[in-house]
GROMACS .gro file of N, CA and C in nm:
model
  480
    1MET      N    1  -0.386 -11.042  14.012
    1MET     CA    2  -0.261 -11.025  14.004
    1MET      C    3  -0.182 -10.928  13.866
    2ASP      N    4  -0.153 -10.873  13.852
    2ASP     CA    5  -0.156 -10.717  13.770
    2ASP      C    6   0.066 -10.830  13.682
    3ILE      N    7   0.036 -10.800  13.568
    3ILE     CA    8   0.130 -10.830  13.494
    3ILE      C    9   0.203 -10.704  13.450
    4GLU      N   10   0.291 -10.729  13.475
    4GLU     CA   11   0.429 -10.586  13.412
    4GLU      C   12   0.437 -10.631  13.275
    5ARG      N   13   0.394 -10.519  13.183
    5ARG     CA   14   0.435 -10.532  13.058
    5ARG      C   15   0.593 -10.368  13.019
    6VAL      N   16   0.678 -10.442  12.976
    6VAL     CA   17   0.738 -10.328  12.920
    6VAL      C   18   0.816 -10.366  12.779
    7ASN      N   19   0.794 -10.253  12.696
    7ASN     CA   20   0.873 -10.354  12.538
    7ASN      C   21   1.002 -10.217  12.559
    8LEU      N   22   1.062 -10.300  12.529
    8LEU     CA   23   1.202 -10.330  12.449
    8LEU      C   24   1.297 -10.341  12.353
    9PRO      N   25   1.306 -10.159  12.315
    9PRO     CA   26   1.335 -10.134  12.207
    9PRO      C   27   1.421 -10.254  12.145
   10GLY      N   28   1.412 -10.285  12.020
   10GLY     CA   29   1.525 -10.322  11.983
   10GLY      C   30   1.570 -10.511  12.035
   11ILE      N   31   1.419 -10.564  12.123
   11ILE     CA   32   1.502 -10.664  12.201
   11ILE      C   33   1.350 -10.771  12.197
   12GLY      N   34   1.261 -10.711  12.271
   12GLY     CA   35   1.136 -10.752  12.282
   12GLY      C   36   1.065 -10.727  12.339
   13MET      N   37   1.001 -10.783  12.386
   13MET     CA   38   0.884 -10.712  12.557
   13MET      C   39   0.931 -10.805  12.715
   14ARG      N   40   0.871 -10.763  12.810
   14ARG     CA   41   0.916 -10.803  12.900
   14ARG      C   42   0.765 -10.828  13.013
   15HIS      N   43   0.747 -10.908  13.070
   15HIS     CA   44   0.661 -10.953  13.132
   15HIS      C   45   0.716 -10.953  13.251
   16ALA      N   46   0.688 -10.850  13.341
   16ALA     CA   47   0.694 -10.959  13.514
   16ALA      C   48   0.589 -10.920  13.572
   17ILE      N   49   0.591 -11.005  13.722
   17ILE     CA   50   0.532 -10.988  13.831
   17ILE      C   51   0.622 -10.974  13.931
   18THR      N   52   0.527 -10.922  14.061
   18THR     CA   53   0.564 -10.952  14.182
   18THR      C   54   0.560 -11.030  14.295
   19THR      N   55   0.550 -11.164  14.309
   19THR     CA   56   0.443 -11.214  14.414
   19THR      C   57   0.465 -11.170  14.539
   20GLU      N   58   0.427 -11.277  14.595
   20GLU     CA   59   0.313 -11.205  14.725
   20GLU      C   60   0.391 -11.216  14.824
   21ARG      N   61   0.515 -11.248  14.834
   21ARG     CA   62   0.645 -11.244  14.903
   21ARG      C   63   0.747 -11.116  14.908
   22GLY      N   64   0.684 -11.068  14.792
   22GLY     CA   65   0.741 -10.979  14.745
   22GLY      C   66   0.887 -11.002  14.648
   23ARG      N   67   0.870 -11.046  14.558
   23ARG     CA   68   1.030 -11.134  14.443
   23ARG      C   69   0.944 -11.118  14.376
   24ARG      N   70   1.011 -11.113  14.266
   24ARG     CA   71   0.966 -11.030  14.147
   24ARG      C   72   1.053 -11.107  14.030
   25ILE      N   73   0.960 -11.140  13.916
   25ILE     CA   74   1.005 -11.268  13.844
   25ILE      C   75   0.973 -11.250  13.690
   26GLY      N   76   1.020 -11.244  13.591
   26GLY     CA   77   0.942 -11.186  13.492
   26GLY      C   78   1.039 -11.311  13.362
   27VAL      N   79   0.948 -11.325  13.246
   27VAL     CA   80   1.008 -11.339  13.126
   27VAL      C   81   1.018 -11.201  12.988
   28VAL      N   82   1.168 -11.228  12.971
   28VAL     CA   83   1.177 -11.136  12.808
   28VAL      C   84   1.174 -11.199  12.733
   29SER      N   85   1.043 -11.175  12.638
   29SER     CA   86   1.022 -11.230  12.501
   29SER      C   87   1.157 -11.140  12.400
   30HIS      N   88   1.233 -11.206  12.345
   30HIS     CA   89   1.292 -11.180  12.233
   30HIS      C   90   1.236 -11.180  12.119
   31HIS      N   91   1.303 -11.064  12.024
   31HIS     CA   92   1.239 -11.100  11.912
   31HIS      C   93   1.284 -11.226  11.783
   32THR      N   94   1.390 -11.244  11.848
   32THR     CA   95   1.450 -11.410  11.825
   32THR      C   96   1.340 -11.532  11.842
   33GLY      N   97   1.262 -11.490  11.890
   33GLY     CA   98   1.185 -11.656  11.969
   33GLY      C   99   1.266 -11.707  12.118
   34ARG      N  100   1.359 -11.621  12.164
   34ARG     CA  101   1.402 -11.653  12.242
   34ARG      C  102   1.349 -11.617  12.405
   35ARG      N  103   1.329 -11.763  12.432
   35ARG     CA  104   1.255 -11.634  12.659
   35ARG      C  105   1.364 -11.667  12.739
   36ASP      N  106   1.379 -11.567  12.771
   36ASP     CA  107   1.476 -11.577  12.946
   36ASP      C  108   1.385 -11.547  13.040
   37LEU      N  109   1.365 -11.675  13.170
   37LEU     CA  110   1.311 -11.667  13.285
   37LEU      C  111   1.409 -11.611  13.364
   38VAL      N  112   1.359 -11.456  13.459
   38VAL     CA  113   1.461 -11.380  13.488
   38VAL      C  114   1.378 -11.415  13.628
   39VAL      N  115   1.502 -11.382  13.766
   39VAL     CA  116   1.417 -11.373  13.860
   39VAL      C  117   1.516 -11.215  13.933
   40TYR      N  118   1.441 -11.117  13.964
   40TYR     CA  119   1.471 -10.995  13.977
   40TYR      C  120   1.554 -11.039  14.146
   41ASP      N  121   1.682 -10.951  14.164
   41ASP     CA  122   1.740 -10.861  14.310
   41ASP      C  123   1.615 -10.836  14.390
   42LYS      N  124   1.602 -10.929  14.522
   42LYS     CA  125   1.462 -10.945  14.610
   42LYS      C  126   1.537 -10.678  14.665
   43ASP      N  127   1.598 -10.673  14.712
   43ASP     CA  128   1.661 -10.538  14.687
   43ASP      C  129   1.656 -10.446  14.571
   44ASP      N  130   1.684 -10.510  14.520
   44ASP     CA  131   1.653 -10.387  14.345
   44ASP      C  132   1.606 -10.499  14.261
   45PRO      N  133   1.500 -10.443  14.218
   45PRO     CA  134   1.363 -10.522  14.157
   45PRO      C  135   1.425 -10.513  13.989
   46ASP      N  136   1.526 -10.402  13.957
   46ASP     CA  137   1.543 -10.375  13.814
   46ASP      C  138   1.687 -10.510  13.763
   47THR      N  139   1.754 -10.484  13.902
   47THR     CA  140   1.907 -10.630  13.874
   47THR      C  141   1.863 -10.813  13.885
   48ALA      N  142   1.908 -10.848  13.721
   48ALA     CA  143   1.851 -11.021  13.743
   48ALA      C  144   1.963 -11.082  13.869
   49VAL      N  145   1.901 -11.151  13.948
   49VAL     CA  146   2.019 -11.217  14.010
   49VAL      C  147   2.064 -11.379  13.899
   50VAL      N  148   1.925 -11.406  13.830
   50VAL     CA  149   1.962 -11.493  13.817
   50VAL      C  150   1.865 -11.474  13.659
   51SER      N  151   1.899 -11.530  13.532
   51SER     CA  152   1.823 -11.492  13.443
   51SER      C  153   1.870 -11.661  13.345
   52VAL      N  154   1.793 -11.749  13.298
   52VAL     CA  155   1.782 -11.832  13.203
   52VAL      C  156   1.749 -11.852  13.085
   53ALA      N  157   1.819 -11.890  12.934
   53ALA     CA  158   1.775 -11.865  12.842
   53ALA      C  159   1.679 -11.979  12.805
   54LEU      N  160   1.582 -11.978  12.765
   54LEU     CA  161   1.504 -12.089  12.692
   54LEU      C  162   1.448 -12.109  12.570
   55THR      N  163   1.480 -12.203  12.467
   55THR     CA  164   1.430 -12.205  12.356
   55THR      C  165   1.273 -12.195  12.277
   56GLY      N  166   1.187 -12.182  12.244
   56GLY     CA  167   1.075 -12.147  12.204
   56GLY      C  168   1.056 -12.327  12.289
   57THR      N  169   1.046 -12.392  12.293
   57THR     CA  170   0.980 -12.532  12.291
   57THR      C  171   1.020 -12.529  12.441
   58GLU      N  172   1.139 -12.503  12.465
   58GLU     CA  173   1.206 -12.529  12.641
   58GLU      C  174   1.037 -12.414  12.702
   59ALA      N  175   1.021 -12.316  12.654
   59ALA     CA  176   0.898 -12.210  12.684
   59ALA      C  177   0.800 -12.279  12.737
   60ASN      N  178   0.803 -12.336  12.588
   60ASN     CA  179   0.623 -12.385  12.610
   60ASN      C  180   0.658 -12.504  12.705
   61ALA      N  181   0.696 -12.602  12.700
   61ALA     CA  182   0.737 -12.678  12.820
   61ALA      C  183   0.666 -12.683  12.916
   62LEU      N  184   0.757 -12.538  13.019
   62LEU     CA  185   0.782 -12.472  13.150
   62LEU      C  186   0.650 -12.390  13.131
   63ALA      N  187   0.543 -12.355  13.006
   63ALA     CA  188   0.444 -12.272  13.003
   63ALA      C  189   0.313 -12.372  12.996
   64GLU      N  190   0.359 -12.521  12.972
   64GLU     CA  191   0.205 -12.591  13.069
   64GLU      C  192   0.280 -12.625  13.086
   65LEU      N  193   0.381 -12.660  13.199
   65LEU     CA  194   0.409 -12.662  13.316
   65LEU      C  195   0.327 -12.603  13.428
   66MET      N  196   0.329 -12.424  13.397
   66MET     CA  197   0.278 -12.386  13.489
   66MET      C  198   0.090 -12.331  13.397
   67GLY      N  199   0.079 -12.334  13.294
   67GLY     CA  200   0.003 -12.312  13.234
   67GLY      C  201  -0.138 -12.339  13.286
   68THR      N  202  -0.132 -12.489  13.161
   68THR     CA  203  -0.238 -12.587  13.216
   68THR      C  204  -0.344 -12.613  13.379
   69VAL      N  205  -0.226 -12.572  13.394
   69VAL     CA  206  -0.318 -12.632  13.579
   69VAL      C  207  -0.391 -12.456  13.589
   70ARG      N  208  -0.330 -12.354  13.550
   70ARG     CA  209  -0.402 -12.249  13.551
   70ARG      C  210  -0.508 -12.223  13.476
   71LEU      N  211  -0.483 -12.286  13.373
   71LEU     CA  212  -0.623 -12.266  13.264
   71LEU      C  213  -0.751 -12.350  13.341
   72VAL      N  214  -0.702 -12.488  13.388
   72VAL     CA  215  -0.802 -12.539  13.423
   72VAL      C  216  -0.868 -12.485  13.536
   73GLU      N  217  -0.792 -12.481  13.667
   73GLU     CA  218  -0.833 -12.374  13.815
   73GLU      C  219  -0.898 -12.252  13.757
   74ARG      N  220  -0.887 -12.130  13.657
   74ARG     CA  221  -0.969 -12.070  13.572
   74ARG      C  222  -1.102 -12.111  13.583
   75LEU      N  223  -1.146 -12.237  13.512
   75LEU     CA  224  -1.264 -12.272  13.462
   75LEU      C  225  -1.306 -12.367  13.560
   76THR      N  226  -1.239 -12.428  13.658
   76THR     CA  227  -1.325 -12.463  13.739
   76THR      C  228  -1.366 -12.398  13.787
   77GLU      N  229  -1.338 -12.239  13.874
   77GLU     CA  230  -1.367 -12.173  13.980
   77GLU      C  231  -1.512 -12.055  13.848
   78LEU      N  232  -1.496 -12.098  13.718
   78LEU     CA  233  -1.526 -12.053  13.584
   78LEU      C  234  -1.709 -12.162  13.659
   79ASN      N  235  -1.693 -12.235  13.653
   79ASN     CA  236  -1.812 -12.330  13.710
   79ASN      C  237  -1.818 -12.314  13.813
   80ARG      N  238  -1.833 -12.303  13.912
   80ARG     CA  239  -1.840 -12.276  14.029
   80ARG      C  240  -1.917 -12.081  14.037
   81GLN      N  241  -1.933 -12.008  13.933
   81GLN     CA  242  -1.956 -11.857  13.975
   81GLN      C  243  -2.082 -11.907  13.875
   82VAL      N  244  -2.065 -11.977  13.756
   82VAL     CA  245  -2.222 -11.982  13.719
   82VAL      C  246  -2.325 -12.131  13.691
   83GLU      N  247  -2.361 -12.118  13.731
   83GLU     CA  248  -2.451 -12.247  13.767
   83GLU      C  249  -2.492 -12.282  13.627
   84GLY      N  250  -2.496 -12.417  13.604
   84GLY     CA  251  -2.555 -12.490  13.459
   84GLY      C  252  -2.383 -12.519  13.364
   85LEU      N  253  -2.317 -12.454  13.443
   85LEU     CA  254  -2.165 -12.432  13.333
   85LEU      C  255  -2.071 -12.570  13.302
   86VAL      N  256  -2.027 -12.630  13.240
   86VAL     CA  257  -1.947 -12.744  13.253
   86VAL      C  258  -1.854 -12.763  13.180
   87THR      N  259  -1.668 -12.766  13.259
   87THR     CA  260  -1.640 -12.859  13.170
   87THR      C  261  -1.556 -12.963  13.170
   88GLU      N  262  -1.568 -13.007  13.076
   88GLU     CA  263  -1.509 -13.108  13.028
   88GLU      C  264  -1.383 -13.131  12.922
   89GLN      N  265  -1.342 -13.229  12.962
   89GLN     CA  266  -1.155 -13.275  12.888
   89GLN      C  267  -1.131 -13.389  12.833
   90ILE      N  268  -1.196 -13.384  12.679
   90ILE     CA  269  -1.210 -13.492  12.635
   90ILE      C  270  -1.103 -13.555  12.494
   91VAL      N  271  -1.011 -13.661  12.485
   91VAL     CA  272  -0.945 -13.688  12.484
   91VAL      C  273  -1.034 -13.782  12.361
   92LEU      N  274  -0.904 -13.688  12.207
   92LEU     CA  275  -0.906 -13.719  12.132
   92LEU      C  276  -0.871 -13.885  12.077
   93ALA      N  277  -0.991 -13.924  12.062
   93ALA     CA  278  -0.907 -14.137  12.020
   93ALA      C  279  -0.847 -14.117  11.900
   94GLU      N  280  -0.790 -14.216  11.880
   94GLU     CA  281  -0.760 -14.260  11.781
   94GLU      C  282  -0.886 -14.283  11.674
   95GLY      N  283  -0.888 -14.344  11.553
   95GLY     CA  284  -0.975 -14.415  11.432
   95GLY      C  285  -1.090 -14.260  11.454
   96SER      N  286  -1.080 -14.156  11.571
   96SER     CA  287  -1.207 -14.075  11.580
   96SER      C  288  -1.204 -13.965  11.458
   97PRO      N  289  -1.335 -13.919  11.348
   97PRO     CA  290  -1.347 -13.891  11.226
   97PRO      C  291  -1.282 -13.764  11.210
   98TYR      N  292  -1.259 -13.676  11.365
   98TYR     CA  293  -1.209 -13.573  11.302
   98TYR      C  294  -1.014 -13.556  11.372
   99ASP      N  295  -0.989 -13.675  11.347
   99ASP     CA  296  -0.830 -13.691  11.338
   99ASP      C  297  -0.776 -13.634  11.255
  100GLY      N  298  -0.664 -13.558  11.264
  100GLY     CA  299  -0.645 -13.485  11.066
  100GLY      C  300  -0.731 -13.380  11.071
  101ARG      N  301  -0.826 -13.352  11.147
  101ARG     CA  302  -0.957 -13.250  11.084
  101ARG      C  303  -0.957 -13.135  11.188
  102THR      N  304  -1.038 -13.059  11.098
  102THR     CA  305  -0.973 -12.895  11.137
  102THR      C  306  -1.145 -12.865  11.262
  103LEU      N  307  -1.083 -12.776  11.365
  103LEU     CA  308  -1.222 -12.720  11.466
  103LEU      C  309  -1.322 -12.725  11.361
  104GLY      N  310  -1.313 -12.621  11.255
  104GLY     CA  311  -1.409 -12.576  11.205
  104GLY      C  312  -1.458 -12.723  11.095
  105ASP      N  313  -1.420 -12.768  11.071
  105ASP     CA  314  -1.504 -12.924  11.050
  105ASP      C  315  -1.638 -12.979  11.153
  106THR      N  316  -1.584 -12.949  11.257
  106THR     CA  317  -1.639 -12.988  11.395
  106THR      C  318  -1.829 -12.953  11.427
  107ALA      N  319  -1.821 -12.825  11.342
  107ALA     CA  320  -1.877 -12.738  11.433
  107ALA      C  321  -1.975 -12.735  11.541
  108VAL      N  322  -1.900 -12.773  11.619
  108VAL     CA  323  -1.977 -12.822  11.744
  108VAL      C  324  -2.052 -12.688  11.822
  109ARG      N  325  -1.990 -12.601  11.802
  109ARG     CA  326  -2.046 -12.446  11.888
  109ARG      C  327  -2.226 -12.460  11.781
  110THR      N  328  -2.182 -12.470  11.646
  110THR     CA  329  -2.313 -12.473  11.593
  110THR      C  330  -2.361 -12.604  11.630
  111ARG      N  331  -2.311 -12.712  11.651
  111ARG     CA  332  -2.443 -12.794  11.696
  111ARG      C  333  -2.463 -12.795  11.811
  112THR      N  334  -2.375 -12.766  11.915
  112THR     CA  335  -2.406 -12.817  12.014
  112THR      C  336  -2.451 -12.660  12.112
  113GLY      N  337  -2.357 -12.548  12.096
  113GLY     CA  338  -2.373 -12.476  12.224
  113GLY      C  339  -2.255 -12.506  12.268
  114ALA      N  340  -2.159 -12.567  12.259
  114ALA     CA  341  -2.029 -12.576  12.407
  114ALA      C  342  -1.967 -12.506  12.251
  115SER      N  343  -1.825 -12.469  12.316
  115SER     CA  344  -1.758 -12.415  12.308
  115SER      C  345  -1.545 -12.473  12.334
  116ILE      N  346  -1.494 -12.514  12.238
  116ILE     CA  347  -1.399 -12.557  12.235
  116ILE      C  348  -1.286 -12.497  12.312
  117VAL      N  349  -1.230 -12.453  12.444
  117VAL     CA  350  -1.184 -12.369  12.431
  117VAL      C  351  -0.995 -12.343  12.466
  118ALA      N  352  -0.942 -12.454  12.439
  118ALA     CA  353  -0.841 -12.536  12.424
  118ALA      C  354  -0.784 -12.689  12.413
  119VAL      N  355  -0.711 -12.701  12.365
  119VAL     CA  356  -0.659 -12.823  12.329
  119VAL      C  357  -0.499 -12.822  12.415
  120VAL      N  358  -0.463 -12.922  12.439
  120VAL     CA  359  -0.352 -12.973  12.469
  120VAL      C  360  -0.302 -13.126  12.455
  121ARG      N  361  -0.171 -13.086  12.348
  121ARG     CA  362  -0.126 -13.146  12.303
  121ARG      C  363   0.022 -13.215  12.342
  122GLY      N  364   0.101 -13.331  12.318
  122GLY     CA  365   0.204 -13.341  12.399
  122GLY      C  366   0.293 -13.242  12.474
  123GLY      N  367   0.201 -13.202  12.585
  123GLY     CA  368   0.248 -13.128  12.613
  123GLY      C  369   0.218 -12.923  12.664
  124GLN      N  370   0.186 -12.918  12.549
  124GLN     CA  371   0.142 -12.717  12.517
  124GLN      C  372   0.041 -12.765  12.502
  125VAL      N  373  -0.054 -12.641  12.510
  125VAL     CA  374  -0.146 -12.547  12.552
  125VAL      C  375  -0.185 -12.478  12.451
  126PHE      N  376  -0.270 -12.522  12.379
  126PHE     CA  377  -0.321 -12.438  12.225
  126PHE      C  378  -0.447 -12.366  12.271
  127ALA      N  379  -0.471 -12.213  12.368
  127ALA     CA  380  -0.581 -12.180  12.457
  127ALA      C  381  -0.663 -12.100  12.305
  128SER      N  382  -0.750 -12.097  12.291
  128SER     CA  383  -0.845 -12.045  12.252
  128SER      C  384  -0.843 -12.142  12.088
  129PRO      N  385  -0.870 -12.170  12.001
  129PRO     CA  386  -0.809 -12.274  11.903
  129PRO      C  387  -0.878 -12.186  11.802
  130ARG      N  388  -0.815 -12.173  11.701
  130ARG     CA  389  -0.927 -12.080  11.528
  130ARG      C  390  -0.988 -12.273  11.489
  131PRO      N  391  -1.051 -12.166  11.480
  131PRO     CA  392  -1.128 -12.235  11.320
  131PRO      C  393  -1.069 -12.291  11.203
  132ASP      N  394  -0.878 -12.322  11.192
  132ASP     CA  395  -0.834 -12.373  11.067
  132ASP      C  396  -0.706 -12.508  11.181
  133PHE      N  397  -0.751 -12.498  11.344
  133PHE     CA  398  -0.686 -12.608  11.436
  133PHE      C  399  -0.684 -12.747  11.345
  134ARG      N  400  -0.587 -12.792  11.397
  134ARG     CA  401  -0.605 -12.910  11.260
  134ARG      C  402  -0.561 -13.052  11.429
  135PHE      N  403  -0.658 -13.134  11.470
  135PHE     CA  404  -0.651 -13.244  11.569
  135PHE      C  405  -0.576 -13.339  11.543
  136THR      N  406  -0.485 -13.332  11.642
  136THR     CA  407  -0.448 -13.472  11.594
  136THR      C  408  -0.492 -13.631  11.738
  137ALA      N  409  -0.432 -13.745  11.724
  137ALA     CA  410  -0.519 -13.877  11.805
  137ALA      C  411  -0.409 -13.794  11.939
  138ASN      N  412  -0.513 -13.817  12.008
  138ASN     CA  413  -0.471 -13.786  12.202
  138ASN      C  414  -0.447 -13.660  12.222
  139ASP      N  415  -0.521 -13.554  12.100
  139ASP     CA  416  -0.544 -13.450  12.147
  139ASP      C  417  -0.603 -13.439  12.342
  140VAL      N  418  -0.590 -13.329  12.412
  140VAL     CA  419  -0.660 -13.316  12.533
  140VAL      C  420  -0.800 -13.251  12.481
  141VAL      N  421  -0.910 -13.226  12.444
  141VAL     CA  422  -1.005 -13.064  12.414
  141VAL      C  423  -1.034 -13.041  12.537
  142VAL      N  424  -1.071 -12.936  12.587
  142VAL     CA  425  -1.134 -12.852  12.676
  142VAL      C  426  -1.205 -12.814  12.588
  143VAL      N  427  -1.337 -12.842  12.648
  143VAL     CA  428  -1.459 -12.792  12.677
  143VAL      C  429  -1.573 -12.750  12.738
  144VAL      N  430  -1.583 -12.638  12.682
  144VAL     CA  431  -1.730 -12.532  12.829
  144VAL      C  432  -1.850 -12.559  12.733
  145GLY      N  433  -1.993 -12.595  12.862
  145GLY     CA  434  -2.095 -12.559  12.765
  145GLY      C  435  -2.194 -12.623  12.911
  146THR      N  436  -2.305 -12.647  12.845
  146THR     CA  437  -2.407 -12.680  12.939
  146THR      C  438  -2.358 -12.830  12.938
  147ALA      N  439  -2.403 -12.930  13.050
  147ALA     CA  440  -2.357 -13.090  13.046
  147ALA      C  441  -2.447 -13.136  12.887
  148GLU      N  442  -2.509 -13.078  12.873
  148GLU     CA  443  -2.565 -13.186  12.742
  148GLU      C  444  -2.544 -13.137  12.607
  149GLY      N  445  -2.447 -12.991  12.626
  149GLY     CA  446  -2.334 -12.982  12.501
  149GLY      C  447  -2.235 -13.060  12.503
  150THR      N  448  -2.216 -13.059  12.651
  150THR     CA  449  -2.058 -13.104  12.629
  150THR      C  450  -2.044 -13.252  12.618
  151SER      N  451  -2.177 -13.266  12.658
  151SER     CA  452  -2.163 -13.458  12.587
  151SER      C  453  -2.219 -13.444  12.442
  152ALA      N  454  -2.289 -13.346  12.390
  152ALA     CA  455  -2.265 -13.401  12.249
  152ALA      C  456  -2.135 -13.366  12.184
  153VAL      N  457  -2.059 -13.321  12.229
  153VAL     CA  458  -1.945 -13.244  12.117
  153VAL      C  459  -1.842 -13.401  12.182
  154SER      N  460  -1.825 -13.456  12.324
  154SER     CA  461  -1.777 -13.535  12.336
  154SER      C  462  -1.817 -13.655  12.226
  155GLN      N  463  -1.990 -13.667  12.145
  155GLN     CA  464  -2.020 -13.789  12.055
  155GLN      C  465  -1.981 -13.734  11.937
  156ILE      N  466  -1.949 -13.597  11.910
  156ILE     CA  467  -1.921 -13.604  11.826
  156ILE      C  468  -1.787 -13.599  11.768
  157LEU      N  469  -1.696 -13.524  11.895
  157LEU     CA  470  -1.580 -13.632  11.852
  157LEU      C  471  -1.495 -13.797  11.850
  158THR      N  472  -1.608 -13.807  11.872
  158THR     CA  473  -1.662 -13.992  11.897
  158THR      C  474  -1.684 -14.039  11.780
  159ASP      N  475  -1.808 -14.017  11.735
  159ASP     CA  476  -1.847 -14.035  11.626
  159ASP      C  477  -1.844 -13.980  11.468
  160GLY      N  478  -1.854 -13.840  11.487
  160GLY     CA  479  -1.862 -13.766  11.396
  160GLY      C  480  -2.038 -13.717  11.378
   0.00000   0.00000   0.00000
């Protein structure tokens, strides 16, 4: 699916898609951080019929509702395409030696060859977290690698 991106000078950026049924929907991302979810008129794709203003927290919650499933779907499809590739979702337990520590502290890629590709926390998805990303208990850590590698990451996050 193609995402249309349009710079809106003085406002921000508009991202829009057209559904299979011909409906155009989009998100206007304001420089202020506000997001508007927009549904366009079916007969005039440049005219909004509904616009819902969202705070940053609301936009993140909606993105999580829509995006987490999509991320898992993409990883599942990737697993089907690449033999031997496994995706695991590991809950960082309270008492983990990495609760409060950074992704870089784990050195999981170096130690296991597997990669942490996302972290889900309280309804928010952190895709491709950086080495300075700090874990907290109950984070859901999404790991991609071989079965051995993902198992080793689970062991590291549990025991250190």
